[in-house]
Amino acid sequence: MKERVTIREVAREANVSIATVSKALNGLDVVTPKTIERVTEAAKKLHYTPNLMGKQLKTKTTKMIGLYTHTITGPYFNTLIEAIVEEAGNYQYGVNVLISSDKQILSSHLLGNMVDGFIGFEELIDEESLSTIRAEGVKAVFVDRKINDGSISSVVFDSQKAGRIAAQHLIENGHTKIGFLPGHPNVYDSDERYLGFQEVMAEHQLPINLDWTITGLFEEKESYENIKNYLLTTPRDKWPTAWIAGNDLSAIGVIKAIDELGLSVPEDFSAIGFDDIELLGYFKPSVTTIQNPIQEQGKQAVIELMKLINNQKKGESKTLDCQLVVRETTKRLSR
Amino acid sequence: MKERVTIREVAREANVSIATVSKALNGLDVVTPKTIERVTEAAKKLHYTPNLMGKQLKTKTTKMIGLYTHTITGPYFNTLIEAIVEEAGNYQYGVNVLISSDKQILSSHLLGNMVDGFIGFEELIDEESLSTIRAEGVKAVFVDRKINDGSISSVVFDSQKAGRIAAQHLIENGHTKIGFLPGHPNVYDSDERYLGFQEVMAEHQLPINLDWTITGLFEEKESYENIKNYLLTTPRDKWPTAWIAGNDLSAIGVIKAIDELGLSVPEDFSAIGFDDIELLGYFKPSVTTIQNPIQEQGKQAVIELMKLINNQKKGESKTLDCQLVVRETTKRLSR
DNA sequence: ACTGAAAATAAAAACGTTTTTATTTGGAGG
DNA sequence: CCTCCAAATAAAAACGTTTTTATTTTCAGT
């Protein structure tokens, strides 16, 4: 890397002090139009670009928010992240996406003053991380856990309600034997959905059969394999008549498995996902789902973070509503 | 944000100079085990985390590579980025994903010494950007354009060959009327594929009908709408018998459009995509495609970038091979 | 015990900015 | 033609590190 030209050389070129260069370039109005021009010209001539390290070290602000996650893969993350980027732009903030599951890396970035605040997931939700965050007064917004105290806010979906809606929809369609595919263990949204599902089943005095509870991990592949395996190894009369998948991708895996065994959705099984990802409508049959306002979540997360950064308020928690989208994979049980 | 504890306070706590703290904490072996322990203890007690701004300002290295893109949405980006992150980790480098289409933002980050080098796309490929990159000696690897000179390398797919393979496969299956859906205009991969397609068509003395060239933009939605519109407004005897889509998503859109009009792939049309994204196998019918080694591209991009960063060589260009994956959407023409 | 070199530590400089404080400049008012 | 004040600019300090240079400590070898 070649030596970069610094403010010092611009100063020399313009025959002026470095203080003046700084002020001129940052538009402080204490400096004469004439010198502003001289400085700007010199800067342009030398191709000067300010060293952000120097600048941020001094100003102690980065105009960057961190987005810390172990993965960006999948439509949920894609949509969320782009929404965050867009909203952050409205505040003249950049978004610094850091992908790692190494808590060390994330927190050294975080505590190393590389960002003014961050939006995070599960990865940083443990007692140790949270207490550091609180102790250091780091501004944080979580989007997959309800937390609010001190400098921490959160924006989550009403996933319990989502679980309820899914179960209710199936029950209204005559289903009584309903299977469930949880996502990753201890993930808030997944747990909450299961909770809502349980509640509704209980309210209708319907049993939950643990054989029908099959790991899906939010992934099409895992769901496909596990469901296929279940169907191949379980007598037909023990099967449920509907599946609530962990999310849309998981539902797609379920459907594929069923299809491959010569069975059909929704004739033999109903299936339902969560999120309403864009590609969903391109599948055949198109998938019934509970729509989550992902973009709104991204936007609100930024809004809350900005409030924290500007010290406008203490951490608080927002919950976003969800909505049933009926498509072709759920159907009245006709038996 | 609360005041962070600095090296100075650690020094005071450990009754030692800040130089010693720095050396102790960075494992320079000039310092006594006894003081190392004292310092480490003090640092732990005070919850010291080094300010990365200070550190990087001094060392002029960030151990970060930038990934500059206007979008991360879509399986291609997801896969590529995660591969990059993984490989960078092998070099103890972090990846700083910056999403923006604003050239200003990208280059101020870049020239502001925020990263040791970057992997970039189309966005920074224009004469002005390139000449700055060259002039400043910024280390760069592009993955969607063949460029190699000075401090710039590239790792691209052999997209011309991909286009050739696609066309050949269809022609071998008896197709002579073949439509094409380009991606975004002036995008390398798309252009190259078209070139390969043209070549093969010419070699077989087959005409390319411009009515069969339909904008797809690499997107399922755009492709779906445009194909649907084409089919609705064009007499059946003018139709091609096969489509080469811009990528897999585009192919999915094409198939959806055909399906919705009561026609079928591969009975009425063959269709072929590019990339071989993961979800492809879950569609019905599963999609024939030209597989690109996306993960390999990510890996190689990092490898090349590291060579540049360590001044091990001048910019060079790598081209990765591709491969036909026949699935259900292409079929021998039976007329 | 003393010398001298090696080892350990401390002090100071430096990285590139911004900001605070000090100095110079340019006029208006007498 | 001074004096003084405001305006403009320059100088210096500071941000938190690492690195270079200087100083102190340790302890062989006599």
XYZ file of C-alpha atoms (C1' of nucleotides) in Angstrom:
730
model
C 0.000 0.000 0.000
C 1.423 3.329 -1.023
C 1.798 6.123 1.472
C -1.379 8.095 1.673
C -1.272 11.847 1.549
C -2.135 13.378 4.880
C -3.660 16.589 6.027
C -0.146 17.848 6.681
C 0.792 17.793 3.029
C -2.400 19.450 2.042
C -1.566 22.155 4.536
C 1.849 22.655 3.011
C 0.457 22.701 -0.509
C -2.122 25.314 0.422
C 0.338 27.282 2.534
C -1.810 27.057 5.564
C -1.859 25.266 8.921
C -3.324 21.815 9.372
C -5.937 23.220 11.705
C -7.160 25.423 8.929
C -7.264 22.536 6.508
C -9.366 20.542 8.910
C -11.759 23.380 9.463
C -11.987 24.255 5.807
C -12.660 20.696 4.741
C -15.237 20.123 7.438
C -17.085 23.267 6.543
C -16.526 25.170 9.752
C -17.493 28.715 8.901
C -14.680 30.396 10.714
C -12.566 30.207 7.615
C -12.429 32.611 4.720
C -13.983 31.571 1.412
C -10.736 32.345 -0.273
C -8.754 29.903 1.846
C -11.499 27.303 1.678
C -11.038 27.343 -2.028
C -7.291 27.180 -1.796
C -7.488 24.242 0.575
C -10.091 22.355 -1.395
C -8.041 22.758 -4.489
C -4.896 21.510 -2.819
C -6.788 18.555 -1.396
C -8.155 17.660 -4.774
C -4.794 18.098 -6.444
C -3.113 15.748 -4.006
C -6.043 13.320 -3.936
C -6.393 13.715 -0.222
C -8.768 11.416 1.630
C -8.997 11.712 5.384
C -7.684 8.804 7.387
C -10.732 7.548 9.214
C -8.677 6.017 11.972
C -7.225 9.376 12.888
C -10.534 11.081 12.608
C -12.492 8.555 14.599
C -9.843 8.267 17.244
C -10.189 11.943 17.872
C -13.928 12.359 17.512
C -14.805 9.095 19.218
C -17.599 8.458 16.846
C -17.678 6.308 13.763
C -21.059 6.944 12.170
C -21.232 3.211 11.803
C -23.495 0.679 13.333
C -22.381 -2.883 13.681
C -24.446 -5.784 12.516
C -23.190 -8.866 14.247
C -24.304 -12.258 13.080
C -22.958 -15.702 12.462
C -24.664 -15.925 9.098
C -26.281 -13.808 6.449
C -27.572 -16.719 4.454
C -31.251 -17.063 3.890
C -34.000 -14.733 2.848
C -34.745 -13.611 6.386
C -31.277 -12.225 6.915
C -31.060 -10.800 3.436
C -34.249 -8.867 3.805
C -33.540 -7.733 7.325
C -30.038 -6.573 6.581
C -30.980 -4.600 3.520
C -33.753 -2.909 5.462
C -31.283 -2.012 8.171
C -28.838 -0.628 5.654
C -31.506 1.494 4.092
C -32.814 2.952 7.310
C -29.329 3.560 8.669
C -28.614 5.545 5.537
C -31.397 7.895 6.498
C -29.402 8.786 9.565
C -26.163 9.104 7.588
C -24.946 5.952 9.216
C -23.151 3.108 7.524
C -23.631 -0.504 8.441
C -20.731 -2.674 9.234
C -21.699 -6.305 8.826
C -19.446 -8.610 10.762
C -20.025 -12.293 10.247
C -18.584 -14.554 12.873
C -19.699 -16.941 15.531
C -16.651 -16.163 17.584
C -17.787 -14.101 20.521
C -14.231 -12.880 20.936
C -14.086 -11.325 17.525
C -17.435 -9.690 17.865
C -16.810 -8.170 21.233
C -13.338 -6.939 20.457
C -14.819 -5.105 17.480
C -17.596 -3.829 19.622
C -15.539 -2.795 22.624
C -12.745 -1.572 20.399
C -14.871 1.440 19.517
C -15.331 0.385 15.926
C -19.028 1.208 15.933
C -21.356 3.583 17.705
C -23.754 0.791 18.509
C -24.879 -2.528 17.148
C -27.744 -4.727 16.152
C -27.265 -8.285 17.220
C -28.637 -11.747 17.400
C -28.469 -14.775 19.619
C -24.667 -14.872 19.406
C -24.226 -12.111 21.930
C -27.117 -13.065 24.144
C -25.615 -14.756 27.129
C -25.120 -13.583 30.663
C -21.496 -12.683 30.197
C -21.928 -10.699 27.002
C -25.018 -8.959 28.264
C -23.409 -7.893 31.483
C -20.407 -6.484 29.624
C -22.703 -4.637 27.294
C -24.565 -3.187 30.220
C -21.450 -2.399 32.197
C -19.806 -0.612 29.301
C -22.990 1.132 28.314
C -22.723 -0.175 24.789
C -25.739 0.694 22.696
C -27.395 -2.462 21.458
C -30.577 -3.655 19.839
C -31.430 -7.316 19.648
C -33.890 -8.679 17.170
C -34.392 -12.177 18.402
C -34.897 -11.845 22.079
C -36.987 -9.558 24.222
C -34.524 -7.565 26.262
C -34.750 -4.063 27.540
C -32.707 -2.480 30.213
C -30.044 0.123 30.381
C -28.546 0.565 26.959
C -30.231 -2.453 25.390
C -33.400 -2.431 23.341
C -35.094 -5.075 21.260
C -37.479 -5.422 18.364
C -39.051 -8.834 18.020
C -41.903 -10.529 16.272
C -44.911 -11.677 18.214
C -43.914 -15.242 17.577
C -46.127 -16.693 20.223
C -49.071 -15.212 18.414
C -47.653 -16.547 15.161
C -47.594 -20.019 16.631
C -51.153 -19.582 17.829
C -52.370 -18.409 14.446
C -50.743 -21.331 12.688
C -52.297 -23.849 15.044
C -55.691 -22.189 14.939
C -55.712 -22.119 11.171
C -55.029 -25.828 11.010
C -57.555 -26.683 13.712
C -60.203 -24.602 11.993
C -59.539 -26.747 8.961
C -60.317 -29.853 10.916
C -56.795 -30.951 11.733
C -56.278 -32.472 15.139
C -53.030 -34.308 14.643
C -50.454 -31.593 14.105
C -46.684 -31.986 13.919
C -44.129 -29.271 14.629
C -40.592 -28.680 13.411
C -38.664 -26.470 15.826
C -35.768 -24.377 14.556
C -32.522 -24.263 16.446
C -32.919 -25.029 20.124
C -33.231 -22.039 22.417
C -33.953 -19.676 19.615
C -36.535 -17.209 20.745
C -38.821 -17.163 17.729
C -38.883 -20.905 17.494
C -39.530 -21.361 21.195
C -42.271 -18.773 21.222
C -44.016 -20.307 18.275
C -43.964 -23.644 19.947
C -45.395 -22.044 23.051
C -48.266 -20.519 21.109
C -48.834 -23.811 19.358
C -48.945 -25.639 22.695
C -51.387 -23.147 24.155
C -53.858 -23.483 21.337
C -53.612 -27.237 21.295
C -54.316 -27.259 25.027
C -57.228 -24.888 24.646
C -58.775 -27.359 22.240
C -57.868 -30.327 24.388
C -55.759 -31.728 21.597
C -52.705 -33.817 22.396
C -49.198 -32.991 21.234
C -47.418 -36.098 20.183
C -43.692 -35.812 20.647
C -43.096 -38.216 17.772
C -44.525 -35.483 15.600
C -41.974 -33.008 16.867
C -39.129 -33.199 14.425
C -35.957 -31.148 14.257
C -35.956 -28.783 11.299
C -33.212 -26.292 12.149
C -34.771 -23.629 9.934
C -33.180 -25.430 6.993
C -34.737 -27.046 3.951
C -32.191 -29.827 3.864
C -32.453 -30.868 7.484
C -36.243 -30.718 7.379
C -36.404 -32.701 4.180
C -34.196 -35.445 5.502
C -35.853 -35.747 8.870
C -39.384 -35.781 7.541
C -38.504 -38.263 4.854
C -36.931 -40.465 7.430
C -39.928 -40.153 9.720
C -42.375 -41.068 7.000
C -40.300 -44.024 5.883
C -39.983 -45.463 9.366
C -43.400 -44.774 10.798
C -46.619 -46.613 10.018
C -49.060 -44.505 8.116
C -51.774 -44.587 10.757
C -49.484 -42.860 13.240
C -48.845 -39.862 11.007
C -50.147 -36.408 11.773
C -52.206 -34.701 9.090
C -50.401 -31.376 9.190
C -46.995 -29.906 9.869
C -46.056 -26.545 11.296
C -42.528 -25.955 10.076
C -39.928 -23.770 11.757
C -39.927 -21.310 8.908
C -40.578 -21.173 5.196
C -37.413 -22.942 4.159
C -38.186 -25.726 6.555
C -41.686 -25.982 5.089
C -40.190 -26.309 1.628
C -38.105 -29.211 2.825
C -41.133 -30.873 4.336
C -43.088 -30.540 1.146
C -40.254 -31.944 -0.929
C -40.022 -35.006 1.310
C -43.736 -35.636 1.102
C -43.720 -35.185 -2.634
C -40.857 -37.594 -3.137
C -42.712 -40.350 -1.381
C -45.506 -40.046 -3.887
C -47.736 -38.216 -1.463
C -49.072 -34.747 -1.880
C -49.470 -31.432 -0.127
C -52.186 -30.411 0.569
C -54.051 -33.608 -0.242
C -52.290 -35.852 2.241
C -50.739 -33.261 4.520
C -51.190 -29.609 5.186
C -48.021 -27.604 5.777
C -47.368 -24.110 7.004
C -44.262 -21.951 7.305
C -43.232 -18.673 8.901
C -41.861 -15.402 7.502
C -43.277 -15.224 3.984
C -40.059 -15.030 2.060
C -40.125 -13.710 -1.454
C -39.431 -16.951 -3.280
C -42.358 -18.662 -1.608
C -44.804 -17.770 -4.319
C -42.653 -19.464 -6.945
C -42.958 -22.861 -5.401
C -45.574 -25.310 -6.450
C -47.805 -25.601 -4.512
C -47.359 -22.097 -3.129
C -46.858 -22.157 0.606
C -49.199 -20.982 3.346
C -47.294 -19.008 5.944
C -47.382 -16.543 8.792
C -46.016 -13.326 7.452
C -43.497 -11.473 9.586
C -42.786 -7.794 8.903
C -39.090 -8.325 8.400
C -38.376 -4.993 6.789
C -40.254 -3.201 9.516
C -38.187 -5.040 12.059
C -35.003 -3.813 10.419
C -36.279 -0.291 10.268
C -37.440 -0.217 13.869
C -34.210 -1.750 15.050
C -32.307 1.143 13.542
C -34.727 3.690 14.922
C -34.373 2.291 18.417
C -30.624 2.123 18.112
C -30.449 5.730 17.032
C -32.463 6.763 20.049
C -29.971 4.993 22.247
C -26.993 6.447 20.439
C -28.405 9.928 20.796
C -29.179 9.233 24.420
C -32.796 9.959 23.788
C -34.025 7.133 25.887
C -33.379 4.050 27.898
C -33.676 0.624 26.371
C -37.124 -0.583 25.508
C -38.761 -3.449 23.722
C -40.990 -3.440 20.678
C -43.101 -6.311 19.438
C -44.250 -6.494 15.846
C -47.454 -8.040 14.655
C -47.757 -10.941 12.243
C -50.369 -12.160 9.846
C -51.682 -15.323 8.263
C -51.197 -15.707 4.507
C -53.240 -18.587 3.181
C -51.932 -20.197 0.008
C -52.109 -23.683 -1.361
C -50.419 -25.900 1.193
C -53.175 -25.872 3.783
C -56.573 -27.384 3.149
C -59.652 -28.563 4.994
C -59.222 -32.085 6.227
C -61.729 -34.259 4.368
C -62.012 -37.435 6.306
C -21.365 5.460 25.820
C -19.402 5.226 29.010
C -15.732 6.121 29.092
C -13.661 3.130 28.185
C -10.674 2.200 30.258
C -7.434 2.833 28.440
C -4.003 1.378 28.509
C -2.963 4.231 30.743
C -5.170 3.134 33.578
C -4.059 -0.423 33.250
C -0.505 0.860 33.536
C -1.313 2.725 36.700
C -3.129 -0.243 38.198
C -0.207 -2.539 37.463
C 2.365 0.045 38.534
C 4.104 -0.081 35.247
C 4.554 2.079 32.167
C 2.139 2.004 29.259
C 4.883 0.711 27.024
C 5.215 -2.295 29.221
C 1.494 -2.864 29.227
C 1.449 -2.811 25.459
C 4.318 -5.231 25.205
C 2.977 -7.529 27.876
C -0.453 -7.696 26.347
C 0.870 -8.263 22.866
C 3.112 -11.051 24.007
C 6.427 -9.424 23.211
C 8.923 -11.594 25.003
C 11.048 -8.794 26.323
C 8.938 -8.612 29.411
C 9.211 -10.646 32.579
C 6.627 -13.356 33.266
C 5.971 -11.779 36.623
C 5.006 -8.425 35.125
C 3.074 -10.075 32.338
C 0.950 -11.623 35.005
C 0.557 -8.398 36.903
C -0.464 -6.555 33.759
C -2.835 -9.238 32.561
C -4.471 -9.261 35.931
C -4.871 -5.507 35.999
C -6.280 -5.569 32.487
C -8.796 -8.207 33.427
C -9.741 -6.440 36.613
C -10.434 -3.190 34.799
C -12.081 -4.916 31.821
C -9.640 -3.376 29.442
C -10.186 -3.772 25.731
C -7.791 -2.086 23.349
C -9.174 0.753 21.315
C -8.839 -0.463 17.775
C -8.730 3.044 16.389
C -5.634 3.841 18.346
C -4.051 0.575 17.555
C -4.778 0.635 13.866
C -3.788 4.241 13.525
C -0.390 3.358 14.841
C 0.144 0.008 13.166
C -1.453 1.023 9.872
C -3.022 -2.341 9.464
C -6.515 -3.465 10.281
C -6.532 -7.197 9.749
C -9.754 -6.596 7.925
C -10.696 -7.029 4.334
C -13.533 -5.052 2.897
C -16.323 -6.632 0.951
C -17.995 -3.944 -1.043
C -21.295 -4.617 -2.704
C -24.605 -2.985 -3.367
C -26.492 -6.060 -2.267
C -26.085 -9.293 -0.393
C -29.448 -10.662 -1.384
C -29.630 -13.897 -3.278
C -28.011 -17.273 -2.944
C -25.009 -16.302 -5.025
C -23.960 -13.530 -2.692
C -24.798 -15.522 0.404
C -22.651 -18.419 -0.630
C -19.806 -16.291 -1.882
C -19.683 -14.108 1.184
C -19.706 -16.956 3.642
C -16.920 -18.639 1.718
C -14.932 -15.428 1.852
C -15.500 -15.069 5.556
C -14.360 -18.593 6.172
C -11.205 -18.352 4.124
C -10.318 -14.960 5.543
C -10.569 -16.482 8.988
C -7.790 -18.859 8.038
C -5.563 -15.842 7.657
C -6.787 -14.301 10.911
C -8.568 -11.676 8.928
C -12.048 -10.367 9.524
C -14.418 -9.383 6.783
C -16.070 -6.058 6.768
C -19.144 -6.171 4.581
C -20.178 -2.740 3.414
C -23.401 -2.570 1.512
C -23.928 0.526 -0.547
C -24.246 1.587 -4.107
C -22.789 4.953 -3.283
C -19.315 5.034 -4.739
C -18.471 7.875 -2.374
C -19.161 5.829 0.714
C -17.257 2.866 -0.550
C -14.178 4.742 -1.544
C -13.973 6.874 1.553
C -14.031 3.681 3.562
C -11.462 2.193 1.307
C -9.146 5.165 1.094
C -9.722 5.986 4.734
C -7.537 3.028 5.666
C -10.380 1.071 7.151
C -9.296 -2.158 5.494
C -6.088 -3.727 4.292
C -7.640 -4.586 0.956
C -10.993 -5.375 -0.545
C -13.013 -7.708 -2.677
C -15.353 -5.883 -4.954
C -17.941 -6.031 -7.661
C -19.168 -4.010 -10.556
C -19.792 -0.977 -8.333
C -16.151 0.006 -8.248
C -15.352 -0.976 -11.786
C -15.199 2.234 -13.731
C -12.313 4.179 -15.097
C -12.247 6.684 -12.294
C -12.384 4.176 -9.462
C -9.914 1.874 -11.098
C -7.406 4.585 -11.672
C -7.632 5.732 -8.066
C -7.191 2.178 -6.894
C -4.152 1.823 -9.061
C -2.717 5.198 -8.172
C -3.076 4.608 -4.455
C -1.869 1.059 -4.703
C -4.976 -0.234 -2.980
C -5.117 -4.009 -2.885
C -8.201 -5.216 -4.681
C -9.721 -8.375 -6.066
C -12.725 -8.272 -8.342
C -14.972 -11.239 -8.847
C -17.058 -10.129 -11.744
C -14.619 -8.719 -14.226
C -11.328 -9.879 -15.563
C -8.826 -7.298 -14.434
C -5.218 -7.691 -13.553
C -2.649 -5.010 -13.281
C -0.716 -3.382 -10.527
C -2.474 -4.052 -7.266
C -5.631 -5.498 -8.781
C -6.416 -9.159 -9.256
C -9.553 -10.983 -10.260
C -11.217 -14.355 -9.940
C -13.994 -14.980 -12.409
C -16.045 -17.812 -13.782
C -15.521 -18.983 -17.309
C -18.896 -17.610 -18.232
C -18.309 -17.705 -21.938
C -17.790 -21.420 -21.650
C -20.894 -21.628 -19.480
C -22.892 -19.959 -22.209
C -21.446 -22.361 -24.739
C -22.276 -25.402 -22.649
C -25.834 -24.268 -22.153
C -26.374 -23.704 -25.845
C -24.695 -26.943 -26.818
C -26.779 -28.938 -24.393
C -29.959 -27.552 -25.842
C -28.851 -28.020 -29.428
C -27.827 -31.586 -28.740
C -31.364 -32.096 -27.533
C -32.694 -30.948 -30.849
C -33.543 -27.385 -29.996
C -32.892 -24.807 -32.684
C -35.030 -21.949 -31.485
C -33.429 -20.779 -28.279
C -34.282 -17.696 -26.266
C -31.971 -15.896 -23.852
C -32.601 -13.768 -20.780
C -29.650 -11.474 -20.088
C -28.985 -10.269 -16.554
C -28.199 -6.660 -15.876
C -26.688 -4.885 -18.846
C -22.894 -4.683 -18.911
C -22.488 -7.306 -16.273
C -19.525 -9.460 -17.143
C -20.954 -12.896 -16.479
C -24.117 -12.154 -18.342
C -22.320 -10.661 -21.295
C -19.874 -13.527 -21.498
C -22.606 -16.113 -21.393
C -24.373 -14.377 -24.184
C -21.148 -14.335 -26.143
C -20.678 -18.069 -25.718
C -24.286 -18.636 -26.658
C -23.866 -16.537 -29.798
C -20.722 -18.398 -30.802
C -22.318 -21.806 -30.560
C -25.422 -20.704 -32.382
C -23.245 -19.336 -35.169
C -21.207 -22.521 -35.320
C -24.405 -24.440 -35.950
C -25.706 -21.853 -38.372
C -28.664 -21.219 -36.122
C -30.265 -17.790 -36.013
C -30.657 -15.715 -32.884
C -33.999 -14.023 -32.842
C -33.937 -10.796 -30.905
C -37.590 -11.239 -29.980
C -36.424 -14.177 -27.969
C -33.985 -12.051 -26.040
C -35.863 -10.916 -22.990
C -34.665 -8.927 -20.013
C -34.413 -11.038 -16.882
C -32.207 -8.961 -14.583
C -31.128 -12.035 -12.636
C -34.446 -11.824 -10.799
C -37.289 -14.276 -10.574
C -39.904 -11.548 -10.548
C -38.673 -9.632 -13.568
C -38.180 -12.827 -15.541
C -41.587 -14.130 -14.606
C -43.330 -10.965 -15.667
C -41.456 -10.500 -18.906
C -41.837 -14.079 -20.049
C -45.492 -14.119 -19.141
C -46.003 -10.948 -21.064
C -44.109 -12.297 -24.040
C -46.125 -15.493 -24.159
C -49.386 -13.637 -23.831
C -48.634 -11.225 -26.626
C -46.869 -13.446 -29.125
C -48.455 -16.061 -31.380
C -47.521 -19.563 -30.429
C -45.764 -20.408 -33.681
C -43.243 -17.660 -33.093
C -42.121 -19.028 -29.724
C -38.716 -20.556 -29.133
C -38.614 -24.054 -27.690
C -36.069 -23.359 -24.988
C -34.850 -20.561 -22.746
C -31.428 -19.874 -21.356
C -32.038 -17.750 -18.285
C -29.600 -15.275 -16.753
C -29.201 -17.363 -13.638
C -31.125 -19.859 -11.557
C -33.515 -17.370 -10.061
C -34.335 -16.076 -13.484
C -34.983 -19.641 -14.634
C -37.396 -20.123 -11.767
C -39.313 -17.064 -12.875
C -39.457 -18.361 -16.414
C -40.788 -21.711 -15.284
C -43.421 -20.102 -13.113
C -44.665 -18.004 -16.010
C -44.886 -21.008 -18.299
C -46.656 -23.030 -15.666
C -49.204 -20.361 -15.001
C -50.258 -20.282 -18.611
C -51.120 -23.950 -18.400
C -47.991 -24.989 -20.266
C -45.243 -27.137 -18.933
C -41.498 -27.376 -18.537
C -39.950 -29.479 -19.981
C -42.840 -30.655 -22.181
C -43.443 -27.361 -23.952
C -40.197 -25.568 -23.173
C -36.793 -26.492 -21.941
C -35.185 -24.088 -19.481
C -31.719 -23.764 -18.067
C -30.164 -21.586 -15.400
C -26.690 -20.716 -14.111
C -24.977 -21.116 -10.732
C -26.677 -24.150 -9.200
C -27.941 -22.542 -6.050
C -28.864 -24.754 -3.153
C -32.614 -24.309 -3.301
C -32.740 -25.432 -6.895
C -33.263 -29.065 -6.097
C -36.366 -28.242 -4.080
C -38.256 -26.852 -7.019
C -40.541 -28.941 -9.106
C -39.426 -29.714 -11.734
C -35.849 -29.483 -10.537
C -33.824 -27.120 -12.683
C -31.044 -27.917 -15.136
C -28.186 -25.484 -14.681
C -24.552 -24.699 -15.263
C -22.842 -25.046 -11.939
C -20.412 -22.342 -10.909
C -17.899 -23.026 -8.146
C -19.043 -20.135 -6.009
C -17.327 -21.215 -2.834
C -14.110 -21.773 -4.699
C -14.407 -18.299 -6.108
C -14.699 -16.853 -2.627
C -11.768 -18.841 -1.411
C -9.539 -17.948 -4.328
C -10.479 -14.306 -4.051
C -9.190 -14.250 -0.505
C -6.076 -16.138 -1.426
C -5.263 -13.692 -4.189
C -5.997 -10.741 -1.960
C -3.682 -12.054 0.712
C -0.917 -12.388 -1.816
C -1.387 -8.773 -2.744
C -1.555 -7.625 0.854
C 1.642 -9.440 1.661
C 3.218 -8.028 -1.472
C 3.857 -11.500 -2.728
C 2.887 -10.729 -6.250
C 1.435 -8.378 -8.760
C -2.180 -8.563 -9.750
C -3.253 -11.535 -11.765
C -6.409 -13.091 -13.054
C -7.882 -16.501 -12.352
C -10.677 -18.178 -14.256
C -12.731 -20.938 -12.704
C -14.283 -23.799 -14.577
C -17.986 -24.604 -14.734
C -20.041 -27.682 -15.312
C -23.363 -28.797 -16.684
C -25.860 -30.259 -14.211
C -28.731 -31.897 -16.020
C -31.973 -32.071 -14.105
C -35.588 -32.078 -15.150
C -36.141 -28.833 -16.995
C -34.339 -29.756 -20.194
C -35.532 -32.504 -22.474
C -35.097 -33.800 -26.004
C -37.308 -31.922 -28.406
C -39.876 -34.369 -29.718
C -41.361 -32.856 -32.836
C 32.221 -5.020 46.461
C 32.692 -3.089 41.721
C 32.322 -2.943 36.795
C 30.005 -3.606 32.694
C 26.887 -5.648 29.877
C 22.434 -7.544 29.293
C 17.814 -7.454 30.497
C 13.863 -5.104 31.844
C 11.348 -1.160 32.170
C 10.239 3.708 31.440
C 9.974 7.780 28.702
C 9.143 9.951 24.533
C 7.816 10.148 19.837
C 4.733 9.024 16.404
C 0.393 7.646 13.719
C -3.496 11.492 11.411
C -6.946 13.712 12.888
C -9.924 17.546 15.648
C -10.259 20.903 19.093
C -8.680 24.154 22.238
C -5.690 27.860 22.959
C -2.477 31.268 21.267
C -0.963 34.373 17.812
C -1.288 37.191 13.918
C -3.785 40.066 10.727
C -6.850 43.667 9.183
C -9.409 47.379 9.791
C -12.715 50.672 12.276
C -12.706 54.409 15.452
C -10.512 57.854 17.687
C -1.190 57.135 12.941
C -2.167 54.515 16.835
C -5.133 51.453 19.621
C -8.056 47.803 20.105
C -11.075 44.274 18.802
C -12.754 40.964 15.948
C -11.673 37.788 12.595
C -8.670 34.600 10.747
C -5.082 31.644 11.120
C -1.448 29.064 13.442
C 0.337 26.377 17.156
C -0.204 23.008 20.489
C -2.609 19.453 22.840
C -5.160 15.476 22.722
C -7.339 10.900 21.264
C -5.135 5.538 22.521
C -2.119 2.926 20.757
C 2.861 0.942 19.271
C 7.609 1.586 18.619
C 11.899 3.644 19.171
C 15.057 5.465 22.309
C 16.615 6.245 26.977
C 17.036 4.863 31.572
C 17.167 1.807 35.304
C 17.783 -2.725 37.217
C 19.932 -7.172 37.588
C 23.583 -9.973 38.146
C 27.757 -12.430 36.082
C 32.610 -12.124 36.423
C 36.404 -10.408 38.563
